[in-house]
């Protein structure tokens, strides 16, 4: 792995996680100290992140973390939902007993963390993020298409920092445990129509809330 690759991965992870918040100015000298990487690899990494849409180039002023934009999130969620539902239907049709067991195991782990998510424990929130990602991937993992999995991964990364903001703000008011339980039951029951309906509603709740929050900040 090159220094540019390492810087790219570290910055990408921190931007998605919110460690580098939206609109933050990404000053090369400061980032060099934080990530212990020289200016040249950092600039190359930032250019790659700009191509990903996670960073914006500000001309002579350098780089900044891309802002959270309500219209963009609605568009991203439309694309993500379409891909997710197609993959979910394919996985339910093709999935075997091993796939079912992965879904059940991922749902069990997530359910335990859903019960703790209402606390202000940021360590729990970090664990929940991983478990939530693993659960939703498990439900579609038997779709049989590497291309769909790759496209889903790209959309997931773009949506994740929006979703993290929504969960952090709304976790005290949503019954995430019940939402996930219903999705898992429908998937294991091979009820593609019901599972698709529940996943679409699950994603839409996040979108509606965050769009409202972002709109209020205009």
Short mmCIF file of C-alpha atoms in Angstrom, two decimals:
data_model
loop_
_atom_site.label_atom_id
_atom_site.label_comp_id
_atom_site.label_asym_id
_atom_site.label_seq_id
_atom_site.Cartn_x
_atom_site.Cartn_y
_atom_site.Cartn_z
CA UNK A 1 0.00 0.00 0.00
CA UNK A 2 1.39 3.41 -0.97
CA UNK A 3 1.40 6.46 1.30
CA UNK A 4 -1.30 7.99 -0.90
CA UNK A 5 -3.47 4.86 -0.52
CA UNK A 6 -3.03 4.92 3.26
CA UNK A 7 -3.89 8.63 3.50
CA UNK A 8 -6.90 8.13 1.23
CA UNK A 9 -8.28 5.29 3.34
CA UNK A 10 -7.74 7.09 6.66
CA UNK A 11 -9.32 10.31 5.45
CA UNK A 12 -12.21 8.51 3.78
CA UNK A 13 -12.96 6.58 6.98
CA UNK A 14 -12.81 9.74 9.10
CA UNK A 15 -15.02 11.75 6.71
CA UNK A 16 -17.68 9.03 6.58
CA UNK A 17 -17.54 8.61 10.38
CA UNK A 18 -17.85 12.36 10.95
CA UNK A 19 -14.42 12.72 12.56
CA UNK A 20 -13.78 15.24 9.77
CA UNK A 21 -17.16 17.04 9.82
CA UNK A 22 -18.97 18.55 6.82
CA UNK A 23 -17.45 21.81 5.46
CA UNK A 24 -14.24 21.42 7.52
CA UNK A 25 -11.29 23.06 5.77
CA UNK A 26 -8.72 20.36 5.06
CA UNK A 27 -5.43 22.18 5.52
CA UNK A 28 -2.45 20.20 4.29
CA UNK A 29 -0.08 21.23 7.10
CA UNK A 30 -2.58 20.29 9.80
CA UNK A 31 -3.51 16.99 8.15
CA UNK A 32 0.19 16.17 7.81
CA UNK A 33 0.56 16.38 11.58
CA UNK A 34 -2.63 14.43 12.29
CA UNK A 35 -2.00 11.58 9.87
CA UNK A 36 1.80 11.63 9.82
CA UNK A 37 1.86 11.78 6.02
CA UNK A 38 3.72 14.20 3.75
CA UNK A 39 2.03 16.94 1.71
CA UNK A 40 2.29 15.22 -1.68
CA UNK A 41 0.50 11.97 -0.72
CA UNK A 42 -2.12 14.04 1.11
CA UNK A 43 -2.87 16.20 -1.92
CA UNK A 44 -3.17 13.11 -4.11
CA UNK A 45 -5.49 11.48 -1.55
CA UNK A 46 -7.64 14.61 -1.36
CA UNK A 47 -7.93 14.73 -5.16
CA UNK A 48 -9.16 11.13 -5.13
CA UNK A 49 -11.68 11.98 -2.40
CA UNK A 50 -12.85 14.94 -4.46
CA UNK A 51 -13.50 12.54 -7.36
CA UNK A 52 -15.53 10.40 -4.92
CA UNK A 53 -17.65 13.41 -3.97
CA UNK A 54 -16.59 13.36 -0.32
CA UNK A 55 -14.29 16.40 -0.63
CA UNK A 56 -14.66 19.58 -2.64
CA UNK A 57 -11.75 21.43 -4.21
CA UNK A 58 -11.96 25.16 -3.48
CA UNK A 59 -9.48 26.43 -6.07
CA UNK A 60 -6.59 28.32 -4.53
CA UNK A 61 -8.18 27.85 -1.11
CA UNK A 62 -7.49 24.10 -1.08
CA UNK A 63 -9.94 21.41 0.00
CA UNK A 64 -12.92 21.05 2.33
CA UNK A 65 -15.17 18.19 3.42
CA UNK A 66 -18.28 18.15 1.23
CA UNK A 67 -21.33 19.61 3.00
CA UNK A 68 -24.42 17.57 3.81
CA UNK A 69 -27.00 18.47 1.19
CA UNK A 70 -30.66 17.50 1.50
CA UNK A 71 -31.32 17.22 -2.25
CA UNK A 72 -28.22 15.10 -2.78
CA UNK A 73 -29.20 12.75 0.05
CA UNK A 74 -32.69 12.30 -1.38
CA UNK A 75 -31.14 11.42 -4.75
CA UNK A 76 -28.61 9.06 -3.16
CA UNK A 77 -31.36 7.35 -1.17
CA UNK A 78 -33.48 6.87 -4.29
CA UNK A 79 -30.58 5.12 -6.03
CA UNK A 80 -29.59 3.15 -2.95
CA UNK A 81 -33.13 1.93 -2.29
CA UNK A 82 -33.60 0.79 -5.90
CA UNK A 83 -30.37 -1.22 -5.80
CA UNK A 84 -31.05 -2.61 -2.31
CA UNK A 85 -34.54 -3.85 -3.14
CA UNK A 86 -33.42 -5.52 -6.36
CA UNK A 87 -30.59 -7.28 -4.52
CA UNK A 88 -32.92 -8.26 -1.68
CA UNK A 89 -35.41 -9.92 -4.03
CA UNK A 90 -32.58 -11.80 -5.77
CA UNK A 91 -31.07 -12.91 -2.45
CA UNK A 92 -34.41 -14.18 -1.14
CA UNK A 93 -34.85 -16.18 -4.36
CA UNK A 94 -31.32 -17.59 -4.46
CA UNK A 95 -30.23 -17.73 -0.83
CA UNK A 96 -29.53 -21.10 0.78
CA UNK A 97 -29.53 -22.28 4.39
CA UNK A 98 -26.07 -20.81 5.01
CA UNK A 99 -27.33 -17.41 3.86
CA UNK A 100 -30.30 -17.68 6.20
CA UNK A 101 -27.99 -18.49 9.09
CA UNK A 102 -25.86 -15.41 8.32
CA UNK A 103 -28.95 -13.21 8.33
CA UNK A 104 -30.16 -14.69 11.64
CA UNK A 105 -26.72 -14.30 13.27
CA UNK A 106 -26.33 -10.71 12.05
CA UNK A 107 -29.87 -9.85 13.21
CA UNK A 108 -29.20 -11.33 16.65
CA UNK A 109 -26.01 -9.30 17.10
CA UNK A 110 -27.67 -6.11 15.88
CA UNK A 111 -30.71 -6.70 18.10
CA UNK A 112 -28.55 -6.76 21.22
CA UNK A 113 -26.96 -3.45 20.24
CA UNK A 114 -30.29 -1.91 19.18
CA UNK A 115 -31.36 -2.32 22.80
CA UNK A 116 -28.37 -0.24 23.93
CA UNK A 117 -28.38 2.41 21.20
CA UNK A 118 -30.55 4.84 23.17
CA UNK A 119 -27.70 5.45 25.59
CA UNK A 120 -25.13 8.18 25.02
CA UNK A 121 -22.30 5.66 24.91
CA UNK A 122 -20.33 6.50 21.76
CA UNK A 123 -18.47 3.18 21.96
CA UNK A 124 -21.81 1.41 21.70
CA UNK A 125 -22.78 3.64 18.77
CA UNK A 126 -19.58 2.65 16.95
CA UNK A 127 -20.28 -1.06 17.56
CA UNK A 128 -23.86 -0.55 16.39
CA UNK A 129 -22.69 1.08 13.14
CA UNK A 130 -20.65 -2.03 12.29
CA UNK A 131 -23.44 -4.41 13.25
CA UNK A 132 -26.02 -2.41 11.29
CA UNK A 133 -23.83 -2.45 8.17
CA UNK A 134 -23.21 -6.20 8.54
CA UNK A 135 -26.93 -6.96 8.97
CA UNK A 136 -28.08 -5.08 5.91
CA UNK A 137 -25.28 -6.57 3.81
CA UNK A 138 -26.14 -10.09 5.04
CA UNK A 139 -29.73 -9.73 3.81
CA UNK A 140 -28.59 -9.04 0.22
CA UNK A 141 -25.34 -11.03 0.15
CA UNK A 142 -26.83 -14.01 -1.72
CA UNK A 143 -27.96 -11.90 -4.71
CA UNK A 144 -25.27 -13.48 -6.91
CA UNK A 145 -24.11 -10.27 -8.64
CA UNK A 146 -20.66 -8.83 -7.95
CA UNK A 147 -21.51 -5.70 -9.95
CA UNK A 148 -24.57 -4.98 -7.85
CA UNK A 149 -22.55 -5.54 -4.69
CA UNK A 150 -19.89 -3.08 -5.92
CA UNK A 151 -22.45 -0.42 -6.84
CA UNK A 152 -24.21 -0.91 -3.51
CA UNK A 153 -20.90 -0.44 -1.68
CA UNK A 154 -20.27 2.87 -3.42
CA UNK A 155 -23.77 4.16 -2.64
CA UNK A 156 -23.51 2.89 0.94
CA UNK A 157 -20.32 4.89 1.53
CA UNK A 158 -21.91 8.03 0.11
CA UNK A 159 -25.03 7.60 2.25
CA UNK A 160 -23.32 6.50 5.44
CA UNK A 161 -22.22 9.87 6.76
CA UNK A 162 -25.76 11.18 6.23
CA UNK A 163 -27.23 8.13 7.94
CA UNK A 164 -24.80 8.40 10.87
CA UNK A 165 -25.92 11.98 11.45
CA UNK A 166 -29.57 10.88 11.38
CA UNK A 167 -29.07 7.98 13.78
CA UNK A 168 -27.04 10.10 16.19
CA UNK A 169 -29.80 12.73 16.27
CA UNK A 170 -32.83 10.45 16.16
CA UNK A 171 -31.77 7.27 17.97
CA UNK A 172 -33.77 8.20 21.10
CA UNK A 173 -37.03 8.41 19.13
CA UNK A 174 -36.90 5.49 16.65
CA UNK A 175 -37.58 1.88 17.60
CA UNK A 176 -34.68 0.55 15.54
CA UNK A 177 -34.85 -2.84 17.25
CA UNK A 178 -38.42 -3.40 16.02
CA UNK A 179 -37.63 -2.11 12.52
CA UNK A 180 -34.71 -4.53 12.19
CA UNK A 181 -36.62 -7.44 13.74
CA UNK A 182 -39.43 -7.09 11.23
CA UNK A 183 -36.99 -6.91 8.31
CA UNK A 184 -35.12 -10.01 9.50
CA UNK A 185 -38.35 -11.98 9.99
CA UNK A 186 -39.61 -11.11 6.50
CA UNK A 187 -36.27 -12.04 4.90
CA UNK A 188 -36.02 -15.39 6.66
CA UNK A 189 -39.68 -16.10 5.82
CA UNK A 190 -38.75 -15.49 2.14
CA UNK A 191 -41.45 -12.85 1.88
CA UNK A 192 -39.83 -10.63 -0.75
CA UNK A 193 -42.73 -8.20 -1.02
CA UNK A 194 -42.94 -7.62 2.72
CA UNK A 195 -39.16 -7.40 3.14
CA UNK A 196 -38.88 -4.87 0.31
CA UNK A 197 -41.66 -2.75 1.80
CA UNK A 198 -40.02 -2.74 5.23
CA UNK A 199 -36.54 -1.89 3.93
CA UNK A 200 -37.90 0.95 1.80
CA UNK A 201 -39.75 2.37 4.83
CA UNK A 202 -36.65 1.92 6.99
CA UNK A 203 -34.47 3.90 4.59
CA UNK A 204 -37.19 6.50 4.00
CA UNK A 205 -37.52 7.30 7.72
CA UNK A 206 -33.84 8.20 7.83
CA UNK A 207 -34.14 10.34 4.70
CA UNK A 208 -37.25 12.23 5.81
CA UNK A 209 -35.77 13.11 9.17
CA UNK A 210 -32.38 14.23 7.92
CA UNK A 211 -33.87 16.25 5.05
CA UNK A 212 -36.04 18.02 7.63
CA UNK A 213 -33.00 18.76 9.82
CA UNK A 214 -30.90 20.00 6.89
CA UNK A 215 -33.77 22.12 5.60
CA UNK A 216 -34.19 23.73 9.01
CA UNK A 217 -30.57 24.81 8.86
CA UNK A 218 -31.00 26.72 5.57
#
